[in-house]
PDB file of C-alpha atoms in Angstrom:
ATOM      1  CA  UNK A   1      31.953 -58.726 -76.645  1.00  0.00           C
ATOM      2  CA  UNK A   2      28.176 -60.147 -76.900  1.00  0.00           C
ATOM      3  CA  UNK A   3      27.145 -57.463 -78.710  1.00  0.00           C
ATOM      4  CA  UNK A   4      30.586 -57.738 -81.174  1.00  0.00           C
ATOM      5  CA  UNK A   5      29.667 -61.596 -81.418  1.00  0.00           C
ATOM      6  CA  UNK A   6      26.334 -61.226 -82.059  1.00  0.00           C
ATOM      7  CA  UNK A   7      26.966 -58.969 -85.004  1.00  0.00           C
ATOM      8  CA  UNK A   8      29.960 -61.031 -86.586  1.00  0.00           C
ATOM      9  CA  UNK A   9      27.547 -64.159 -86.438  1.00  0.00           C
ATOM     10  CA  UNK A  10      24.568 -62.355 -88.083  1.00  0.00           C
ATOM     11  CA  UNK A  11      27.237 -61.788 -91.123  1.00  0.00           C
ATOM     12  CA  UNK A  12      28.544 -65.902 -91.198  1.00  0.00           C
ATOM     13  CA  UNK A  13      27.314 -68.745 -92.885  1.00  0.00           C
ATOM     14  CA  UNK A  14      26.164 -71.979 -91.049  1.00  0.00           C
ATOM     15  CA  UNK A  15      29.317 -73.718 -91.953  1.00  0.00           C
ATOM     16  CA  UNK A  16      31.475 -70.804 -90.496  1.00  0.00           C
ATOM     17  CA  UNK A  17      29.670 -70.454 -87.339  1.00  0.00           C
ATOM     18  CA  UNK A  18      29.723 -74.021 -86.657  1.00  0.00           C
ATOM     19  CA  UNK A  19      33.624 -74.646 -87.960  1.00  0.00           C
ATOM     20  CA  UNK A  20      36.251 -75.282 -84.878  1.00  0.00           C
ATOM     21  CA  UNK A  21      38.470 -73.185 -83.482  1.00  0.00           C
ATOM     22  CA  UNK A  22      35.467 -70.414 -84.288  1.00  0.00           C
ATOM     23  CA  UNK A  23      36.041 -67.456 -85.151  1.00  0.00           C
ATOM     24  CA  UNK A  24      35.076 -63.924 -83.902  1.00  0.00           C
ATOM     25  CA  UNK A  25      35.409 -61.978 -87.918  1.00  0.00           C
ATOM     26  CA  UNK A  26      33.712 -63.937 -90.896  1.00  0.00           C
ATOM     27  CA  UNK A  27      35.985 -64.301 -93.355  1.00  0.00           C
ATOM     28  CA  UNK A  28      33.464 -63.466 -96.164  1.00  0.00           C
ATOM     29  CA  UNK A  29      30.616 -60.966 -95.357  1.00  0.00           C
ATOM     30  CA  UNK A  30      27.136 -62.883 -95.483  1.00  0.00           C
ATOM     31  CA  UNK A  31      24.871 -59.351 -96.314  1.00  0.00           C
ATOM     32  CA  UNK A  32      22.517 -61.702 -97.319  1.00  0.00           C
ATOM     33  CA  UNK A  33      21.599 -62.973 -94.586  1.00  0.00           C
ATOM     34  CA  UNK A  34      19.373 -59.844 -93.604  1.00  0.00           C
ATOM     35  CA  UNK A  35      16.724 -60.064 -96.396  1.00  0.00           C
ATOM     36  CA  UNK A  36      16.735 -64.074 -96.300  1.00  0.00           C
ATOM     37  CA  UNK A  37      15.734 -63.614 -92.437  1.00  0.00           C
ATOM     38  CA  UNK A  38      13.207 -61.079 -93.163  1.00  0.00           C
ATOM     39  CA  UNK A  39      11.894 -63.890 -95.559  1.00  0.00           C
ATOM     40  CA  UNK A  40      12.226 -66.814 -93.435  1.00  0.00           C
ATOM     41  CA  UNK A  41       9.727 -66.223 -90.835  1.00  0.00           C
ATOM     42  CA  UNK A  42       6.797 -63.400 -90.744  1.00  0.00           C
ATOM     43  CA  UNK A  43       9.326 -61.130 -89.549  1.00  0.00           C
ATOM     44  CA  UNK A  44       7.728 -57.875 -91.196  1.00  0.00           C
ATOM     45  CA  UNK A  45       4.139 -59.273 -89.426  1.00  0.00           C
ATOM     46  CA  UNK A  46       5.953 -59.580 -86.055  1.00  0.00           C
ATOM     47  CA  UNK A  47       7.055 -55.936 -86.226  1.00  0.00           C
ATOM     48  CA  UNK A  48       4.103 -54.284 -87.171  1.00  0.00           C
ATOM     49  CA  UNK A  49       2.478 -56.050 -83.779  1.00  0.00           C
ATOM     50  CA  UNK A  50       5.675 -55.369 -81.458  1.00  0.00           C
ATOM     51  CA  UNK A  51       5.027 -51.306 -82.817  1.00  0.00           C
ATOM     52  CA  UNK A  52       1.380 -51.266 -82.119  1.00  0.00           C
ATOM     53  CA  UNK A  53       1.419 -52.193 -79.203  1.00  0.00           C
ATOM     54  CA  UNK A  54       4.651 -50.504 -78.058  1.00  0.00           C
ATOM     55  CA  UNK A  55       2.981 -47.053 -79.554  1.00  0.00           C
ATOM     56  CA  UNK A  56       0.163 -47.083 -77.232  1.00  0.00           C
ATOM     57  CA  UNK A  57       2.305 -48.421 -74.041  1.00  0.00           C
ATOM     58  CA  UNK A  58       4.195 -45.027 -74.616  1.00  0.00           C
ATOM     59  CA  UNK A  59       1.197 -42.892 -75.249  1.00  0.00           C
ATOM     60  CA  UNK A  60      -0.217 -44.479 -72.255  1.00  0.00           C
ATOM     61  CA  UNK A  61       2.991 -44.537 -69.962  1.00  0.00           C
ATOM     62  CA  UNK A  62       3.265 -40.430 -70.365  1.00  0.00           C
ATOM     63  CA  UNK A  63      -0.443 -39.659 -70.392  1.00  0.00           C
ATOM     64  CA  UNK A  64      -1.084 -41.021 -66.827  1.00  0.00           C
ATOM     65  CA  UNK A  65       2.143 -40.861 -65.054  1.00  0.00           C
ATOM     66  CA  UNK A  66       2.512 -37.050 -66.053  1.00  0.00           C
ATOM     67  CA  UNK A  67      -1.168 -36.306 -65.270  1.00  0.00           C
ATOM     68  CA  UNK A  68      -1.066 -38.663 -61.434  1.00  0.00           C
ATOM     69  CA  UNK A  69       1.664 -37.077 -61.067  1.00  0.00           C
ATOM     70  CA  UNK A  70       0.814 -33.243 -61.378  1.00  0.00           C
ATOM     71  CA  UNK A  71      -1.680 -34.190 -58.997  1.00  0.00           C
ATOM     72  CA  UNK A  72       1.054 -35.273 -55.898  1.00  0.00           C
ATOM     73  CA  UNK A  73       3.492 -32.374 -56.820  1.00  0.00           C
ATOM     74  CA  UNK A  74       1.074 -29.408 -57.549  1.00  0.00           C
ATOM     75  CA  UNK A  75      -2.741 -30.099 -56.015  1.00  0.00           C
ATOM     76  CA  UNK A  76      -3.510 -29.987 -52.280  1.00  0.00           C
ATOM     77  CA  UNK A  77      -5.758 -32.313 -51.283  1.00  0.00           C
ATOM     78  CA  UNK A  78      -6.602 -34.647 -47.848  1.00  0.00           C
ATOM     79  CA  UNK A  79      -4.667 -37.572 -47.657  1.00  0.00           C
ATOM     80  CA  UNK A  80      -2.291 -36.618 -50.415  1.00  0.00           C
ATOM     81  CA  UNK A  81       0.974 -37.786 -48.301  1.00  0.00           C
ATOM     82  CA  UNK A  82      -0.416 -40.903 -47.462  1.00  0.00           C
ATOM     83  CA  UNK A  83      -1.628 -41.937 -51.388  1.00  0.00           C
ATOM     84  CA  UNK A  84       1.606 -41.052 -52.657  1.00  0.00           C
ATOM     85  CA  UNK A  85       3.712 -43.362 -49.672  1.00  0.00           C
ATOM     86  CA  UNK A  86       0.514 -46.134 -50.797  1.00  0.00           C
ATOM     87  CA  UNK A  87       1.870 -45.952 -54.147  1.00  0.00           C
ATOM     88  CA  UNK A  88       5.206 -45.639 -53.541  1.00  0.00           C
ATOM     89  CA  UNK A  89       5.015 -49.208 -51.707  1.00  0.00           C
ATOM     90  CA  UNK A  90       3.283 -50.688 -54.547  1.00  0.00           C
ATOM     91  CA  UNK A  91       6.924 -51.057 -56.184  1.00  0.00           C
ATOM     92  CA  UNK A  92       7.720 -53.606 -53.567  1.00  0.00           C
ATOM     93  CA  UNK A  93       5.348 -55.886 -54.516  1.00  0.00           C
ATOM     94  CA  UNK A  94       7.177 -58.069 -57.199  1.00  0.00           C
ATOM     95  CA  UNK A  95       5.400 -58.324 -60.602  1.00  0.00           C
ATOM     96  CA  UNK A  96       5.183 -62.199 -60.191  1.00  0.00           C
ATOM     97  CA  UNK A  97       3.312 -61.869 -57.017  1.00  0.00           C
ATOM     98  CA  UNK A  98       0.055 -60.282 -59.705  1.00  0.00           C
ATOM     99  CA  UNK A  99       0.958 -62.088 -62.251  1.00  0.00           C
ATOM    100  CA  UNK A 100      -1.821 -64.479 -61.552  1.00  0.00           C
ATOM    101  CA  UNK A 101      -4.587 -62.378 -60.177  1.00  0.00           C
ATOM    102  CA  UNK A 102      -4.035 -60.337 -63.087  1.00  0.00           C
ATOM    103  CA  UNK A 103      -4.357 -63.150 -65.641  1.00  0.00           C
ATOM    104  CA  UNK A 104      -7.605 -64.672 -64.009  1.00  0.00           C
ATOM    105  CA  UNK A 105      -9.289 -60.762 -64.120  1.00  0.00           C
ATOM    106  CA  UNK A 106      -8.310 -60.245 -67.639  1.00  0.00           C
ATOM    107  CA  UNK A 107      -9.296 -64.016 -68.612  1.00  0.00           C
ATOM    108  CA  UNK A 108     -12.897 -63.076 -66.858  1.00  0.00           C
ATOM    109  CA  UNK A 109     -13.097 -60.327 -69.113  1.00  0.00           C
ATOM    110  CA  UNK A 110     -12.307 -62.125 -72.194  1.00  0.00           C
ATOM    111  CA  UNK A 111      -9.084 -59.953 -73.026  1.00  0.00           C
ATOM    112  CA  UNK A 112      -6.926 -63.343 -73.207  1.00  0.00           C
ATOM    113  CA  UNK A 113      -5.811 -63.467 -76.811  1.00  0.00           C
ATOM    114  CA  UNK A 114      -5.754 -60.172 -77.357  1.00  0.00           C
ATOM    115  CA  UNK A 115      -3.341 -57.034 -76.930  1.00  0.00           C
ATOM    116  CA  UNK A 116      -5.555 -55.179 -74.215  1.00  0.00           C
ATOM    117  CA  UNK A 117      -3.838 -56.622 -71.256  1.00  0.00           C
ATOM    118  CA  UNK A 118      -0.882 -55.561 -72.694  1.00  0.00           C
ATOM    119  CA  UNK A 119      -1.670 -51.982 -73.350  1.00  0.00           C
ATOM    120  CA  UNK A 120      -4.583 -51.086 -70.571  1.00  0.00           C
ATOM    121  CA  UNK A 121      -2.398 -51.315 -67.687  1.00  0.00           C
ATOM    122  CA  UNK A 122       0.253 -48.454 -68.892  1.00  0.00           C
ATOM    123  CA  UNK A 123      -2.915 -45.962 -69.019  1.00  0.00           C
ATOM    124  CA  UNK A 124      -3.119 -46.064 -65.067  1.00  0.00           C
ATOM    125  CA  UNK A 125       0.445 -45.055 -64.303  1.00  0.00           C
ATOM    126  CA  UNK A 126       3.163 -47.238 -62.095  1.00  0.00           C
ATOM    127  CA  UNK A 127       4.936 -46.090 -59.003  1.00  0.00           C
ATOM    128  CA  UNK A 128       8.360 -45.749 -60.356  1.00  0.00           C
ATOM    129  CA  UNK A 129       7.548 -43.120 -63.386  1.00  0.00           C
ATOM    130  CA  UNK A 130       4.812 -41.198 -60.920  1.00  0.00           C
ATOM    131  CA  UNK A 131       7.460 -40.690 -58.148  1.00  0.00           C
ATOM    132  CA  UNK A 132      10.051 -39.146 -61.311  1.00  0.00           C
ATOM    133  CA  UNK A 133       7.590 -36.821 -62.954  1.00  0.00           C
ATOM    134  CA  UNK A 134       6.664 -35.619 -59.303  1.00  0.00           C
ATOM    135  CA  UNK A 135       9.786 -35.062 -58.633  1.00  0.00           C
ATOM    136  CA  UNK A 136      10.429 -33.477 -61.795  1.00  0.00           C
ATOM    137  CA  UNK A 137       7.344 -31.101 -61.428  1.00  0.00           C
ATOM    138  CA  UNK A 138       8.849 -30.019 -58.227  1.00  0.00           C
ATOM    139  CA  UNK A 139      11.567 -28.392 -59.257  1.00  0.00           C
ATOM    140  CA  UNK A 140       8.976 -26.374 -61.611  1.00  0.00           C
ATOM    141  CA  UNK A 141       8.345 -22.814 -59.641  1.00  0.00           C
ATOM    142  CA  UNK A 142       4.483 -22.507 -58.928  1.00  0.00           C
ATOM    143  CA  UNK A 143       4.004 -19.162 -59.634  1.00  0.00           C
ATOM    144  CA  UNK A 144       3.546 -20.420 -63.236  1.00  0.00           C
ATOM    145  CA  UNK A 145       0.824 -22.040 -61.764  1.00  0.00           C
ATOM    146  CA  UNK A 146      -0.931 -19.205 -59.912  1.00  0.00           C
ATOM    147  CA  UNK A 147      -0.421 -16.932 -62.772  1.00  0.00           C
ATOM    148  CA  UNK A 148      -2.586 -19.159 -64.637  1.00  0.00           C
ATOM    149  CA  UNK A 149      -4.832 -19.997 -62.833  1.00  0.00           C
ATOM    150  CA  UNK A 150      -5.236 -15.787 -62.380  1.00  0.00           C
ATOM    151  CA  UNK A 151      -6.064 -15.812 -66.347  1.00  0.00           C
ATOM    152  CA  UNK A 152      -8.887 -18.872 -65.461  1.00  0.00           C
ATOM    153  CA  UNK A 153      -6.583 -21.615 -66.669  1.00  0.00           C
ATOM    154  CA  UNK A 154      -8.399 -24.762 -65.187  1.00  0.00           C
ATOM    155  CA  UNK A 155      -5.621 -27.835 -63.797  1.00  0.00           C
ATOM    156  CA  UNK A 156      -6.535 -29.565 -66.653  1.00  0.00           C
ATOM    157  CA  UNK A 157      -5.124 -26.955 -69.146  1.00  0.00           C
ATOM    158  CA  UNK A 158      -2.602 -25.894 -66.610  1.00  0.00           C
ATOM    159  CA  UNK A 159      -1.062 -29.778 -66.772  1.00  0.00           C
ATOM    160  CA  UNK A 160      -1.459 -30.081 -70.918  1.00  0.00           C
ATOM    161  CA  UNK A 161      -0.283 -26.381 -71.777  1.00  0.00           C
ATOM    162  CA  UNK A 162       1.884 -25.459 -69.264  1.00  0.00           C
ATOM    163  CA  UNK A 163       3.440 -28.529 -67.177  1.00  0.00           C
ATOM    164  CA  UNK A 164       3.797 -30.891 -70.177  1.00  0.00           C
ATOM    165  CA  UNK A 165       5.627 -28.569 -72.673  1.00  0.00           C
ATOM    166  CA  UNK A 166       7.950 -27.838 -69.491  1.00  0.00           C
ATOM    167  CA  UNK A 167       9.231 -31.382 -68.610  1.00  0.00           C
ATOM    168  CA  UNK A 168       9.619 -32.794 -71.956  1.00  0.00           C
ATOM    169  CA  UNK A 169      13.145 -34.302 -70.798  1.00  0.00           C
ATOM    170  CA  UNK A 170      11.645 -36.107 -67.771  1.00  0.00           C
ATOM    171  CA  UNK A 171       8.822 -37.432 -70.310  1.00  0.00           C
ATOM    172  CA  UNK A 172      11.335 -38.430 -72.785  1.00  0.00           C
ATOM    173  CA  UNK A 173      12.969 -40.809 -70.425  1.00  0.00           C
ATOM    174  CA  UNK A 174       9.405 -42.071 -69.255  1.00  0.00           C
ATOM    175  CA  UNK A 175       8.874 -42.967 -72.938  1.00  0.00           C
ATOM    176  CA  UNK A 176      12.125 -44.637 -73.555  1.00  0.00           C
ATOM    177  CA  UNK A 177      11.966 -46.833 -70.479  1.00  0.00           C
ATOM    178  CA  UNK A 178       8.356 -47.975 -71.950  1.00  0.00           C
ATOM    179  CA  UNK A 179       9.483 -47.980 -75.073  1.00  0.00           C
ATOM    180  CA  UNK A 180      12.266 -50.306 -74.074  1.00  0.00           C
ATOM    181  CA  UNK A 181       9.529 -52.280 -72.061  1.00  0.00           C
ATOM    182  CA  UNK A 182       7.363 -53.084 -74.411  1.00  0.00           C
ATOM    183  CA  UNK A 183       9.716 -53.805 -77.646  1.00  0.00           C
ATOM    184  CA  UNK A 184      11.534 -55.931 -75.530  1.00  0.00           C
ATOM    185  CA  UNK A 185       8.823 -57.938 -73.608  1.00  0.00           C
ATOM    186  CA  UNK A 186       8.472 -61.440 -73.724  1.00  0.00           C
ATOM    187  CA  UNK A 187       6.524 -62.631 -70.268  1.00  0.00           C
ATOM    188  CA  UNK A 188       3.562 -60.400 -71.269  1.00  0.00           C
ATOM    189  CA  UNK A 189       2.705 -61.616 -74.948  1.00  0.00           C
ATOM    190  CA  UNK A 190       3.561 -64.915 -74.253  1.00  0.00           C
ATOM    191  CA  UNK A 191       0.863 -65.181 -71.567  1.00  0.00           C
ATOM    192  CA  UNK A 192      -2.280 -63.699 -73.469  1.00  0.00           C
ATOM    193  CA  UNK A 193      -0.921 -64.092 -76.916  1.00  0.00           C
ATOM    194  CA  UNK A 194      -2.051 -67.559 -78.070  1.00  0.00           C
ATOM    195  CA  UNK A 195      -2.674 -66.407 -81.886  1.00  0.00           C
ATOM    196  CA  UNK A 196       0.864 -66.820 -84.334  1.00  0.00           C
ATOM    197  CA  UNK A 197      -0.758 -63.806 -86.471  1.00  0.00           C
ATOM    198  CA  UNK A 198      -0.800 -61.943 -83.111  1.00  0.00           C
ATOM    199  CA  UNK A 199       2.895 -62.357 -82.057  1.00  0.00           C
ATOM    200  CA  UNK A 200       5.549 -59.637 -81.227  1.00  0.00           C
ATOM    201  CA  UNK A 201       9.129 -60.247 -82.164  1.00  0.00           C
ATOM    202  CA  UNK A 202      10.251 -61.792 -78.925  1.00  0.00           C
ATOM    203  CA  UNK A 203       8.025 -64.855 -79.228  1.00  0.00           C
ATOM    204  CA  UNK A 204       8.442 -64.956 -82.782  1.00  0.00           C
ATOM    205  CA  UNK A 205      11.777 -65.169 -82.500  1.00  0.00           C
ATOM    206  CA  UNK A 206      11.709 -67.567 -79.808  1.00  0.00           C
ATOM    207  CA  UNK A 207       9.130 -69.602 -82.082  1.00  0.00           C
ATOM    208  CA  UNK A 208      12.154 -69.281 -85.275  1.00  0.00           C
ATOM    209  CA  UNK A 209      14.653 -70.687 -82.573  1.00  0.00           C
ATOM    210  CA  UNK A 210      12.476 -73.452 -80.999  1.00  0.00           C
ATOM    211  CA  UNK A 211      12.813 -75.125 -85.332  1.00  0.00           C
ATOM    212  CA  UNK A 212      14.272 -78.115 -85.661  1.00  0.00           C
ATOM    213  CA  UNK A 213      17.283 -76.717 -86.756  1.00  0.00           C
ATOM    214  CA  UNK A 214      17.911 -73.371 -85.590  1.00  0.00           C
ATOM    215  CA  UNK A 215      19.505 -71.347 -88.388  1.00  0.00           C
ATOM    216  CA  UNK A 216      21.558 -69.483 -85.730  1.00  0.00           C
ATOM    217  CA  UNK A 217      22.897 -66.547 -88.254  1.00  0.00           C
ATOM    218  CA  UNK A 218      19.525 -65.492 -88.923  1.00  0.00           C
ATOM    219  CA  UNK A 219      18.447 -66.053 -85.709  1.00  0.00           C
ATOM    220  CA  UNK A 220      21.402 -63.142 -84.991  1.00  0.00           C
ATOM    221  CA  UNK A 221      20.428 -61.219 -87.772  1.00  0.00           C
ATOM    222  CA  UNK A 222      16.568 -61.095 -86.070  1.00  0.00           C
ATOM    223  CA  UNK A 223      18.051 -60.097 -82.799  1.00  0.00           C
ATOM    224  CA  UNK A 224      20.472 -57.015 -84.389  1.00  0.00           C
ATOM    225  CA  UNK A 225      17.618 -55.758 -86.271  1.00  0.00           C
ATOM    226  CA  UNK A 226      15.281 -56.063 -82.855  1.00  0.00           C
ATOM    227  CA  UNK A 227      17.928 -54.630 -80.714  1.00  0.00           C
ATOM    228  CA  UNK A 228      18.858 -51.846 -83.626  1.00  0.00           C
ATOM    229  CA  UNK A 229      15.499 -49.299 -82.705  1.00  0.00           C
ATOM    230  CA  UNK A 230      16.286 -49.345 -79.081  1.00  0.00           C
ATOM    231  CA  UNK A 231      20.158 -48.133 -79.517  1.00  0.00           C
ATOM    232  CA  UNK A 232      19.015 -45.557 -81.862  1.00  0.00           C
ATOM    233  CA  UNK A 233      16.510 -43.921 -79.504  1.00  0.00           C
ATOM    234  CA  UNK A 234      19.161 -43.789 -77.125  1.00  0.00           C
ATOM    235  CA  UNK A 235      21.877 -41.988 -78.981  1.00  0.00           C
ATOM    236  CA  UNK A 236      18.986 -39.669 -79.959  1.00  0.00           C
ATOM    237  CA  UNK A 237      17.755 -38.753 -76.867  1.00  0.00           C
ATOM    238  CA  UNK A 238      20.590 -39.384 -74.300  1.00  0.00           C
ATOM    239  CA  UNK A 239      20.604 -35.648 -74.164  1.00  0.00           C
ATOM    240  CA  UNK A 240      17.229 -36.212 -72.822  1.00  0.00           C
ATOM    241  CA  UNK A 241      17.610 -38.851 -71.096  1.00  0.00           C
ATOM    242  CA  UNK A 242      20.482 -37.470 -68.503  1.00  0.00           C
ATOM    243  CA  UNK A 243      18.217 -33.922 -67.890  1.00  0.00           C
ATOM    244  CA  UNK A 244      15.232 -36.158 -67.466  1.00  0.00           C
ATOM    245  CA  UNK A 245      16.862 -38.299 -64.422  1.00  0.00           C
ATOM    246  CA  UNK A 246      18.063 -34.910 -62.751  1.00  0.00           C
ATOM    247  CA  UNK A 247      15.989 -34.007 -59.802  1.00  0.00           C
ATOM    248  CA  UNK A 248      18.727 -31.032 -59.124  1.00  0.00           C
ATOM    249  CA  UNK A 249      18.056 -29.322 -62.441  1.00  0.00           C
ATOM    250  CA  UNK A 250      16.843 -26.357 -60.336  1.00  0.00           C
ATOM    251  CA  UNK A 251      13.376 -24.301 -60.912  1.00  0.00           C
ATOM    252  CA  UNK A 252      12.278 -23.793 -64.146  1.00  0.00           C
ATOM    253  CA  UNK A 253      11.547 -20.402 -65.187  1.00  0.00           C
TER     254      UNK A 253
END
């Protein structure tokens, strides 16, 4: 019913949306409301920075938690057991609890104001997506392993030719979720993005709404067209998406 709301107000005019008893259905289709919002604030602007930065939170997100994570399921090492439980607890520690230390170390490095802090981080892996792939690269029989390693495949090759091309499902759903992460953040660039050239679409849209008067049909149109990406990834890859969250898909030959 949100969603159906949201979508019948991005279509209204002003008058309609603010007329008593409301009403769910516009009774005349306001199309134009899309390319007036497009012109009303830098919206264009606002998604060229969301995608940047979302682009390299993905690349970064299955880079390092595939590659950490070929090292807990396939390496023997000392101490493995106990890193993996250390990183494992790291997901108890609520984000708010770093929020702070990690805006004073970024601020000392002069990163404030720009999109580093929000892209760095994704490029050293996170608990949740290490402990998936692992599991993922589990299930994957390590004979595939040994036999390369018999033709002088090094780990390194061994985890780009033969482990990655192997687990695309799991790395899919890695990508999504930080996909989904980053279009969708608002906390992150409105802490170290002070610059209005530099805003994403949440705090531009936030910025549109904060007007004197809000011009709450485009504001709707704004959030279809922000939300619109993220359902159509989904439908694409829900295929995906369901193999890459089964741990019980059995060995991979």
């Amino acid at each position: 019913m949100p969603l159906l709301w949201m979508v019948a107000t991005s279509l209204k005019s002003m008058e309609e949306i603010v007329s008593f008893p409301p009403n769910l259905f516009p009774e005349q289709l306001r199309w134009e409301n899309y390319p007036n919002t497009i012109k009303a604030f830098p919206f264009v602007r606002y998604t060229l920075n969301t995608l940047f930065i979302t682009i390299f939170v993905v690349l970064g997100n299955v880079l390092s938690n595939s590659f950490i994570a070929y090292g807990f399921a396939k390496l023997k090492f000392p101490g493995k057991r106990f890193l993996f439980i250390l990183v494992l607890s790291t997901m108890m520690i609520p984000g708010f609890v770093t929020m702070i230390p990690q805006y004073i170390l970024f601020s000392k490095m002069g990163w404030v104001g720009t999109y580093l802090p929000l892209i760095v981080p994704s490029f050293f892996g996170s608990a949740f997506n290490i402990f998936l792939v692992r599991q993922y690269y589990m299930t994957i029989n390590d004979e595939l392993i040994e036999a390369a390693q018999m033709d002088g495949a090094s780990h390194l090759y061994i985890w780009s030719r033969v482990m990655i091309p192997l687990s695309k499902p799991v790395l899919v759903t890695i990508a999504l979720n930080a996909f989904n992460g980053a279009w969708n953040d608002f906390l992150g660039p409105l802490l170290y993005i002070h610059n209005e050239e530099l805003y994403t679409l949440q705090i531009g849209l936030q910025s549109f709404k904060n007007q004197s008067t809000t011009q709450w049909n485009y504001l709707m149109v704004g959030a279809c067209l922000v939300l619109l990406p993220t359902l159509v990834l989904f439908f694409l890859a829900q295929n995906y998406f369901i193999e890459g969250i089964d741990l019980t898909g059995g060995s991979k030959n």
